[in-house]
Every structure is written in structure tokens, then in C-alpha cells.
Tab-separated table of C-alpha atoms in Angstrom:
chain	number	residue	atom	x	y	z
A	1	MET	CA	160.516	-125.244	-125.797
A	2	GLU	CA	162.795	-127.407	-127.346
A	3	SER	CA	163.863	-129.183	-124.355
A	4	SER	CA	160.193	-130.434	-123.608
A	5	ILE	CA	159.454	-131.438	-126.870
A	6	PHE	CA	162.259	-133.811	-125.744
A	7	GLN	CA	161.256	-134.276	-122.451
A	8	TRP	CA	157.444	-135.710	-124.044
A	9	VAL	CA	159.216	-138.160	-125.752
A	10	TYR	CA	161.229	-139.246	-123.164
A	11	ASP	CA	157.782	-139.540	-121.099
A	12	LEU	CA	156.482	-141.603	-123.422
A	13	PRO	CA	154.941	-145.390	-122.368
A	14	ILE	CA	157.065	-146.813	-124.741
A	15	ALA	CA	160.336	-144.685	-123.781
A	16	GLU	CA	159.862	-146.140	-120.281
A	17	HIS	CA	159.122	-149.257	-121.377
A	18	ILE	CA	162.971	-149.556	-123.001
A	19	ARG	CA	163.904	-148.324	-120.000
A	20	ALA	CA	162.405	-150.481	-117.492
A	21	ASN	CA	163.368	-153.788	-119.665
A	22	GLU	CA	167.401	-154.002	-119.594
A	23	LEU	CA	167.123	-156.119	-122.043
A	24	ALA	CA	165.271	-154.068	-124.750
A	25	PHE	CA	168.354	-151.588	-125.300
A	26	PRO	CA	170.969	-154.457	-126.664
A	27	TRP	CA	168.400	-155.990	-128.695
A	28	LEU	CA	167.319	-152.964	-130.471
A	29	GLU	CA	171.204	-151.673	-130.876
A	30	SER	CA	172.083	-154.976	-131.877
A	31	ILE	CA	169.243	-154.922	-134.895
A	32	HIS	CA	169.963	-151.609	-135.792
A	33	VAL	CA	173.555	-152.084	-136.419
A	34	LEU	CA	172.827	-155.197	-138.657
A	35	ALA	CA	170.583	-152.984	-140.395
A	36	ILE	CA	173.023	-150.382	-140.783
A	37	THR	CA	175.508	-152.303	-142.079
A	38	LEU	CA	173.130	-153.817	-144.400
A	39	VAL	CA	172.551	-149.724	-145.561
A	40	LEU	CA	176.179	-148.856	-145.911
A	41	GLY	CA	177.534	-152.038	-147.639
A	42	SER	CA	174.163	-152.484	-150.109
A	43	ILE	CA	174.319	-148.404	-150.992
A	44	ALA	CA	178.171	-148.937	-151.295
A	45	VAL	CA	177.423	-150.881	-154.508
A	46	ALA	CA	175.191	-148.355	-155.824
A	47	ASP	CA	177.642	-145.736	-154.909
A	48	LEU	CA	180.866	-147.663	-156.347
A	49	ARG	CA	179.017	-148.311	-159.345
A	50	LEU	CA	178.220	-144.834	-160.198
A	51	LEU	CA	182.050	-143.621	-159.673
A	52	GLY	CA	182.698	-146.392	-162.082
A	53	TRP	CA	184.918	-148.678	-159.668
A	54	ALA	CA	182.678	-151.815	-159.364
A	55	SER	CA	179.827	-153.723	-160.938
A	56	VAL	CA	180.809	-152.118	-164.355
A	57	LYS	CA	179.645	-154.423	-166.346
A	58	ARG	CA	176.067	-153.618	-165.603
A	59	PRO	CA	174.194	-150.798	-166.668
A	60	VAL	CA	173.871	-148.031	-163.950
A	61	SER	CA	170.234	-148.611	-163.471
A	62	GLN	CA	169.946	-151.992	-162.958
A	63	VAL	CA	172.706	-151.843	-160.296
A	64	LEU	CA	170.458	-149.391	-159.028
A	65	HIS	CA	166.899	-150.853	-159.379
A	66	GLU	CA	168.108	-153.954	-157.894
A	67	VAL	CA	170.269	-153.351	-155.084
A	68	LEU	CA	168.131	-150.138	-153.988
A	69	PRO	CA	165.142	-151.939	-152.117
A	70	VAL	CA	167.579	-153.411	-150.012
A	71	THR	CA	168.695	-150.699	-149.035
A	72	TRP	CA	165.169	-149.032	-148.619
A	73	VAL	CA	164.004	-152.056	-146.038
A	74	ALA	CA	167.251	-151.824	-144.132
A	75	PHE	CA	167.058	-148.306	-143.710
A	76	ALA	CA	163.275	-148.822	-142.397
A	77	VAL	CA	164.694	-150.850	-139.752
A	78	ALA	CA	167.433	-148.715	-138.912
A	79	LEU	CA	165.069	-145.894	-138.402
A	80	VAL	CA	162.738	-148.117	-136.138
A	81	THR	CA	164.833	-149.339	-133.943
A	82	GLY	CA	167.100	-146.085	-133.961
A	83	LEU	CA	164.024	-144.085	-133.010
A	84	LEU	CA	163.307	-146.391	-130.170
A	85	MET	CA	166.497	-146.183	-128.568
A	86	PHE	CA	166.131	-142.273	-129.078
A	87	THR	CA	162.931	-142.279	-127.319
A	88	SER	CA	164.903	-143.994	-124.476
A	89	ASN	CA	166.673	-140.819	-123.460
A	90	ALA	CA	165.589	-138.720	-125.615
A	91	VAL	CA	166.578	-135.402	-123.987
A	92	GLU	CA	170.377	-136.623	-123.587
A	93	TYR	CA	170.592	-137.755	-127.599
A	94	ALA	CA	169.086	-134.646	-128.843
A	95	HIS	CA	171.842	-132.515	-126.874
A	96	ASN	CA	174.498	-135.061	-127.973
A	97	LYS	CA	177.049	-133.480	-130.526
A	98	PRO	CA	177.877	-136.450	-132.266
A	99	PHE	CA	174.099	-137.544	-132.364
A	100	GLN	CA	173.165	-134.366	-133.786
A	101	PHE	CA	176.428	-134.740	-136.461
A	102	LYS	CA	175.135	-138.155	-137.075
A	103	MET	CA	171.762	-136.212	-138.287
A	104	LEU	CA	173.189	-133.808	-139.951
A	105	LEU	CA	174.947	-136.454	-142.272
A	106	LEU	CA	171.688	-138.315	-142.598
A	107	LEU	CA	169.946	-134.912	-143.912
A	108	LEU	CA	172.999	-134.638	-146.002
A	109	ALA	CA	172.601	-138.053	-147.406
A	110	GLY	CA	169.168	-137.520	-148.549
A	111	LEU	CA	169.215	-134.406	-150.146
A	112	ASN	CA	171.931	-135.895	-152.240
A	113	MET	CA	170.002	-138.702	-153.048
A	114	LEU	CA	167.127	-136.306	-154.075
A	115	VAL	CA	169.289	-134.696	-156.345
A	116	PHE	CA	170.916	-137.216	-157.994
A	117	GLN	CA	167.058	-138.622	-158.244
A	118	PHE	CA	165.757	-135.769	-160.051
A	119	VAL	CA	168.536	-133.823	-161.736
A	120	THR	CA	171.406	-136.364	-162.537
A	121	PHE	CA	169.334	-139.609	-163.090
A	122	ARG	CA	167.418	-138.109	-165.863
A	123	THR	CA	170.009	-138.631	-168.633
A	124	VAL	CA	170.596	-141.861	-167.191
A	125	GLY	CA	169.609	-143.334	-171.020
A	126	THR	CA	173.135	-141.253	-172.067
A	127	TRP	CA	175.479	-142.969	-169.493
A	128	ASN	CA	173.447	-146.145	-168.522
A	129	ASP	CA	176.419	-148.693	-169.405
A	130	ALA	CA	179.556	-146.172	-169.623
A	131	VAL	CA	182.011	-146.937	-166.977
A	132	ARG	CA	183.017	-143.432	-166.356
A	133	THR	CA	180.167	-141.757	-165.485
A	134	PRO	CA	179.620	-137.926	-165.938
A	135	PRO	CA	180.727	-135.533	-163.136
A	136	GLY	CA	177.448	-135.059	-161.234
A	137	ALA	CA	176.829	-139.031	-160.884
A	138	ARG	CA	180.419	-139.628	-159.464
A	139	PHE	CA	180.106	-137.211	-156.906
A	140	ALA	CA	176.735	-138.134	-155.607
A	141	GLY	CA	178.281	-141.773	-155.377
A	142	ALA	CA	181.422	-140.402	-153.278
A	143	ALA	CA	179.107	-138.155	-151.295
A	144	SER	CA	176.775	-140.616	-150.431
A	145	LEU	CA	179.548	-143.323	-149.360
A	146	VAL	CA	181.323	-140.138	-147.109
A	147	CYS	CA	177.938	-139.429	-145.525
A	148	TRP	CA	177.312	-143.172	-144.846
A	149	ILE	CA	180.514	-143.855	-143.162
A	150	GLY	CA	180.345	-140.470	-141.208
A	151	VAL	CA	176.895	-141.776	-140.204
A	152	VAL	CA	178.466	-145.261	-138.920
A	153	ALA	CA	181.509	-143.014	-137.282
A	154	PHE	CA	179.548	-140.541	-135.801
A	155	GLY	CA	176.457	-143.598	-134.299
A	156	ARG	CA	179.970	-145.486	-132.991
A	157	TRP	CA	180.702	-141.959	-131.319
A	158	ILE	CA	177.580	-141.581	-129.661
A	159	GLY	CA	178.254	-144.783	-127.412
A	160	PHE	CA	181.590	-143.191	-125.949
A	161	THR	CA	179.593	-139.859	-125.334
A	162	ILE	CA	176.456	-140.610	-123.655
A	163	GLY	CA	175.996	-141.258	-120.237
A	164	PHE	CA	173.269	-143.736	-118.902
B	1	MET	CA	192.172	-173.490	-120.173
B	2	LEU	CA	189.789	-170.580	-118.812
B	3	SER	CA	192.800	-169.685	-116.527
B	4	THR	CA	195.273	-169.596	-119.499
B	5	LEU	CA	193.028	-167.256	-121.095
B	6	ARG	CA	192.783	-164.970	-118.449
B	7	ALA	CA	196.547	-164.977	-117.909
B	8	PHE	CA	197.330	-164.080	-121.174
B	9	GLY	CA	194.608	-161.277	-121.355
B	10	GLU	CA	196.337	-159.807	-117.824
B	11	TRP	CA	199.770	-160.211	-119.613
B	12	LEU	CA	198.437	-158.698	-122.647
B	13	ALA	CA	196.920	-155.848	-120.576
B	14	MET	CA	200.575	-154.183	-119.312
B	15	THR	CA	202.206	-154.626	-123.279
B	16	SER	CA	202.913	-151.144	-124.314
B	17	LEU	CA	200.257	-151.504	-127.430
B	18	SER	CA	197.649	-152.523	-125.059
B	19	ASN	CA	198.236	-148.913	-123.002
B	20	THR	CA	198.319	-146.616	-125.978
B	21	ILE	CA	194.563	-147.886	-127.335
B	22	GLN	CA	193.744	-147.551	-123.729
B	23	ASN	CA	194.833	-144.083	-122.725
B	24	VAL	CA	194.461	-142.828	-126.397
B	25	ALA	CA	190.515	-141.524	-126.208
B	26	TRP	CA	189.757	-141.685	-130.356
B	27	ILE	CA	191.415	-144.954	-130.979
B	28	ILE	CA	188.938	-147.367	-129.960
B	29	PRO	CA	185.878	-145.419	-131.458
B	30	THR	CA	187.590	-145.342	-134.841
B	31	ILE	CA	188.795	-148.778	-134.809
B	32	GLN	CA	185.402	-150.100	-134.173
B	33	THR	CA	184.192	-147.734	-136.920
B	34	ILE	CA	186.820	-149.330	-139.614
B	35	HIS	CA	185.532	-153.010	-137.842
B	36	ILE	CA	181.970	-152.008	-138.451
B	37	VAL	CA	182.998	-150.883	-141.938
B	38	CYS	CA	184.216	-154.184	-143.136
B	39	VAL	CA	181.156	-156.003	-141.002
B	40	ALA	CA	179.300	-153.310	-143.608
B	41	ILE	CA	181.108	-155.178	-147.027
B	42	VAL	CA	180.790	-158.713	-145.360
B	43	ILE	CA	177.068	-158.422	-144.368
B	44	SER	CA	176.122	-157.073	-147.491
B	45	ALA	CA	177.905	-159.209	-149.728
B	46	THR	CA	176.991	-162.428	-147.724
B	47	PHE	CA	173.751	-161.280	-147.633
B	48	LEU	CA	173.336	-160.304	-151.075
B	49	VAL	CA	174.398	-163.769	-152.545
B	50	ASP	CA	172.265	-165.573	-149.687
B	51	LEU	CA	169.492	-163.092	-151.067
B	52	ARG	CA	169.671	-164.470	-154.658
B	53	ILE	CA	170.059	-167.999	-153.933
B	54	LEU	CA	167.018	-167.518	-152.040
B	55	GLY	CA	165.402	-165.852	-155.428
B	56	MET	CA	165.117	-162.374	-153.789
B	57	PHE	CA	167.760	-160.355	-155.327
B	58	ALA	CA	169.037	-160.282	-158.961
B	59	ARG	CA	167.701	-162.837	-160.696
B	60	SER	CA	168.518	-161.485	-164.037
B	61	GLN	CA	172.772	-162.637	-162.927
B	62	THR	CA	174.094	-166.165	-162.446
B	63	LEU	CA	174.586	-167.088	-159.584
B	64	ALA	CA	178.664	-167.432	-160.526
B	65	SER	CA	179.043	-163.830	-161.599
B	66	LEU	CA	176.849	-162.466	-158.729
B	67	SER	CA	179.570	-164.743	-156.031
B	68	ASP	CA	182.360	-163.373	-158.193
B	69	ARG	CA	181.609	-159.931	-157.857
B	70	PHE	CA	180.746	-159.725	-154.394
B	71	LEU	CA	182.129	-162.619	-152.221
B	72	THR	CA	185.921	-161.963	-153.578
B	73	TRP	CA	185.801	-159.118	-151.634
B	74	ILE	CA	184.858	-160.276	-148.321
B	75	TRP	CA	188.315	-162.174	-147.765
B	76	TRP	CA	189.867	-158.549	-147.888
B	77	ALA	CA	187.200	-157.412	-145.082
B	78	LEU	CA	187.706	-160.261	-143.082
B	79	ILE	CA	191.703	-160.067	-142.789
B	80	VAL	CA	190.991	-156.143	-141.919
B	81	LEU	CA	188.019	-157.475	-139.287
B	82	LEU	CA	190.749	-159.863	-137.982
B	83	VAL	CA	193.514	-156.885	-137.382
B	84	THR	CA	191.147	-154.750	-136.016
B	85	GLY	CA	189.469	-157.102	-134.220
B	86	SER	CA	192.749	-158.438	-132.553
B	87	LEU	CA	193.655	-154.585	-131.633
B	88	LEU	CA	189.913	-154.050	-130.192
B	89	ILE	CA	190.914	-157.285	-127.439
B	90	THR	CA	194.542	-155.581	-127.116
B	91	GLY	CA	192.659	-152.553	-125.818
B	92	GLU	CA	190.437	-154.452	-123.352
B	93	PRO	CA	191.196	-157.567	-123.185
B	94	GLY	CA	189.515	-158.552	-119.378
B	95	ARG	CA	186.230	-157.666	-121.316
B	96	SER	CA	186.851	-159.811	-124.220
B	97	ILE	CA	189.087	-163.062	-124.034
B	98	THR	CA	186.810	-164.916	-121.679
B	99	ASN	CA	183.627	-163.124	-122.857
B	100	PRO	CA	181.122	-165.765	-123.840
B	101	ALA	CA	179.631	-163.600	-126.470
B	102	PHE	CA	183.105	-163.434	-127.745
B	103	PHE	CA	183.811	-167.553	-127.738
B	104	ALA	CA	179.843	-167.895	-129.854
B	105	LYS	CA	180.915	-165.376	-132.039
B	106	MET	CA	184.254	-166.832	-132.982
B	107	ILE	CA	182.954	-170.569	-133.520
B	108	MET	CA	180.025	-169.273	-135.464
B	109	LEU	CA	182.293	-167.474	-137.634
B	110	VAL	CA	184.649	-170.266	-138.207
B	111	ILE	CA	181.917	-172.384	-139.300
B	112	VAL	CA	180.291	-169.610	-141.373
B	113	ALA	CA	183.373	-168.631	-143.033
B	114	ALA	CA	183.573	-172.300	-144.061
B	115	LEU	CA	180.411	-172.719	-145.351
B	116	THR	CA	181.096	-169.821	-147.780
B	117	TYR	CA	184.302	-170.977	-149.188
B	118	VAL	CA	182.051	-174.653	-149.910
B	119	LEU	CA	179.672	-172.250	-151.773
B	120	GLN	CA	181.945	-170.081	-153.352
B	121	ARG	CA	184.898	-172.293	-153.973
B	122	PRO	CA	182.925	-174.553	-156.753
B	123	LEU	CA	181.398	-171.745	-158.359
B	124	ALA	CA	184.932	-170.764	-159.801
B	125	THR	CA	185.244	-173.722	-162.243
B	126	ASP	CA	181.848	-175.195	-162.420
B	127	ALA	CA	178.771	-171.517	-162.720
B	128	GLY	CA	176.164	-174.279	-162.568
B	129	TYR	CA	177.295	-176.558	-159.575
B	130	TRP	CA	174.632	-174.899	-157.425
B	131	ASP	CA	171.714	-175.755	-160.006
B	132	GLY	CA	169.584	-178.735	-160.445
B	133	ASP	CA	169.856	-181.914	-157.815
B	134	ARG	CA	172.348	-178.820	-155.725
B	135	ALA	CA	169.413	-175.950	-155.518
B	136	ALA	CA	167.732	-177.826	-152.393
B	137	ALA	CA	171.522	-177.691	-150.341
B	138	ALA	CA	172.609	-174.049	-151.561
B	139	LYS	CA	168.921	-172.950	-150.445
B	140	GLY	CA	169.892	-174.497	-146.629
B	141	ILE	CA	173.415	-173.033	-146.688
B	142	ALA	CA	171.880	-169.766	-147.750
B	143	ILE	CA	169.418	-169.973	-144.596
B	144	VAL	CA	172.057	-170.916	-142.469
B	145	SER	CA	174.848	-168.297	-143.602
B	146	LEU	CA	172.171	-165.411	-142.743
B	147	LEU	CA	171.376	-166.823	-139.668
B	148	LEU	CA	174.880	-167.475	-138.630
B	149	TRP	CA	176.144	-163.918	-139.749
B	150	SER	CA	173.255	-162.386	-138.296
B	151	CYS	CA	173.956	-163.967	-134.409
B	152	ILE	CA	177.779	-162.993	-135.530
B	153	VAL	CA	176.880	-158.930	-135.247
B	154	PHE	CA	174.489	-159.722	-132.529
B	155	ALA	CA	177.263	-161.461	-130.387
B	156	GLY	CA	179.432	-158.273	-131.527
B	157	ARG	CA	177.440	-156.097	-129.845
B	158	TRP	CA	176.194	-158.399	-126.701
B	159	ILE	CA	180.194	-158.772	-125.972
B	160	ALA	CA	179.315	-155.228	-124.303
B	161	TYR	CA	176.805	-156.333	-122.110
B	162	VAL	CA	177.790	-159.930	-121.547
B	163	THR	CA	180.136	-160.382	-118.250
B	164	ALA	CA	183.236	-162.284	-118.782
B	165	LEU	CA	184.048	-165.109	-117.145
């Protein structure tokens, strides 16, 4: 059942198209790498502020407000290029361990962000200018950095474990 | 020139360091991961400064303080990139040393590193250096910088697809 969904994705015309055009995959991959480096680097600006390690002269809310739109645009590009690459070899990716770990880390990064946004960040008024932010905010920054570096590591690992 | 590079690559491939990198499966993915994390620092720092020059990021902060906040990071990241990049070449010299994508990457890197230095340097002593008459030049540098850094990432990935000479 599960495999048949991925087989259906694999059989989509767009997936056929990517497999048939040998330049498609390297281009998608190049754009994906550029996008993910921007995601990691820009979110690191936010994370390092939450940890009190950088941008400490600027209010937390301002740092996040300025940098996160860049992160979101880059994430959208990484998502689209990633989905397209996934379709081209869907069944094998779905059963690839590094790929599964990468998806798990993406999920954790998303949950971490939701908790931060809807719980921790609500009290930002009291620590907006503080160098040393509350434990919850520092945890969110550290967890985010670990998740995203892990996403890069497992993403790179996929390339060594998938056979075309 | 090409034969010298090839001979150097053959010699490098026989060193014990190269053999270790080739034979221990986790080394190359790990070095590549460190390499990409440092690329993330360089790309994001330069992009954010370039986007600021183009008026698309952090307009509330002066270019000089933004440059101080971000561009200082890239020189440290570049050192790590040179070390990890050299190790990756040592592990697979045949694939990279005579690879046109690698040549293109190195040429673009030298140009854009010089451009970044030209942009950053005067700001240390004159915060308003790129304002007024020089604003158009700064915008030009920002656009070239965005393009070159993007192409460097692309060329890096294409080393895996372009056949070495």
C-alpha cells in the first residue's frame, strides 16, 4: 500500500521527465544546495541571537523579523526542488534511511519552531533586548541549529547511499 | 600545464592521506557536510549584505554595521572551506584537479573574494563610503556578488557531473 503510493509518484509525468532529461537532476540539485545553504545560514542568524552568541545589540524580535523572510523564501525553493528530485526516484528515496532521518529532523525543526512561536515567543516583551534569553528560547535556538545541520548531513549522506 | 596537474594528481592519489580518505567510508560525507555548513555561512553572510545594498534586507541597519556583523564571518569560513576542499581533492584528485567545473569555481572564487574585500574594506574606516556617488557602484558589486557566489555553489555541485580533462 505504502509502496504503491511512492510507485504512483514515480510514474508521474514530471518524474519521467526528470529521469529522461539528464541535465534536470544536476540543476535541481544545484538550486537545492544553494537554497539549503541560505536556509541554514539565515536561520543560524536567528538561532545565534536566541543563544545570545551574535547580533546581541539588536532586539530579538527585530533580528527574527528581518531574517526569517529570507529563510522562508529559501525554504520554499528547497522544498520545490527537493520534491521534484524525490519524484524522480520516489520508491528508493522513501526506503532510504538517511532520507528518512532527514525528514524526521525536518519534522522536529518544524515542531521546535511551532513551540517557540506559540509558547516561548509570547513573552518576548520581557526579554527582547536581553543578551541572555530565557532557557526556552536558548533551547529553541540550539535545537534548531542541531536539526538543520543534521538535515544537511543526512541530505549529503543520501547521495552516497542511493544507487541510480 | 594539464599534464603537470595530472601528474600531481597521480602523485597525490598515492599518498597515505589520500588512501585513508578513499578507504574510510564516512570521511568524505563528513568533510562534505562541514564544507556545506561553511558554504552556508559564506552564502548567507554575503547574500544578506548584498540584499541590504539592494534595499531588500534590514534597511533599519547601516551597511557598515551589517558588514561588521556578517562579513567578518566569511573569512574564517573560507579558511575552513580551503582546508576541507583541499582534503576532498586529496581524496579524489582524478575527479577534481583537472575538472573544468573546478577551474571555473576557483576563478570565480578569486574574483568574488576580491570584490567582497573591496566592498568591506572601506567601511571599516568610513561608514558612509558606499553612500551617495558610490551607491550605484555598490549595487553593481552586490549583483555581481550574488551571481558569482550562486555560480560557485552550482560549479561545486557540477564537479560531480562534469568529466575531468
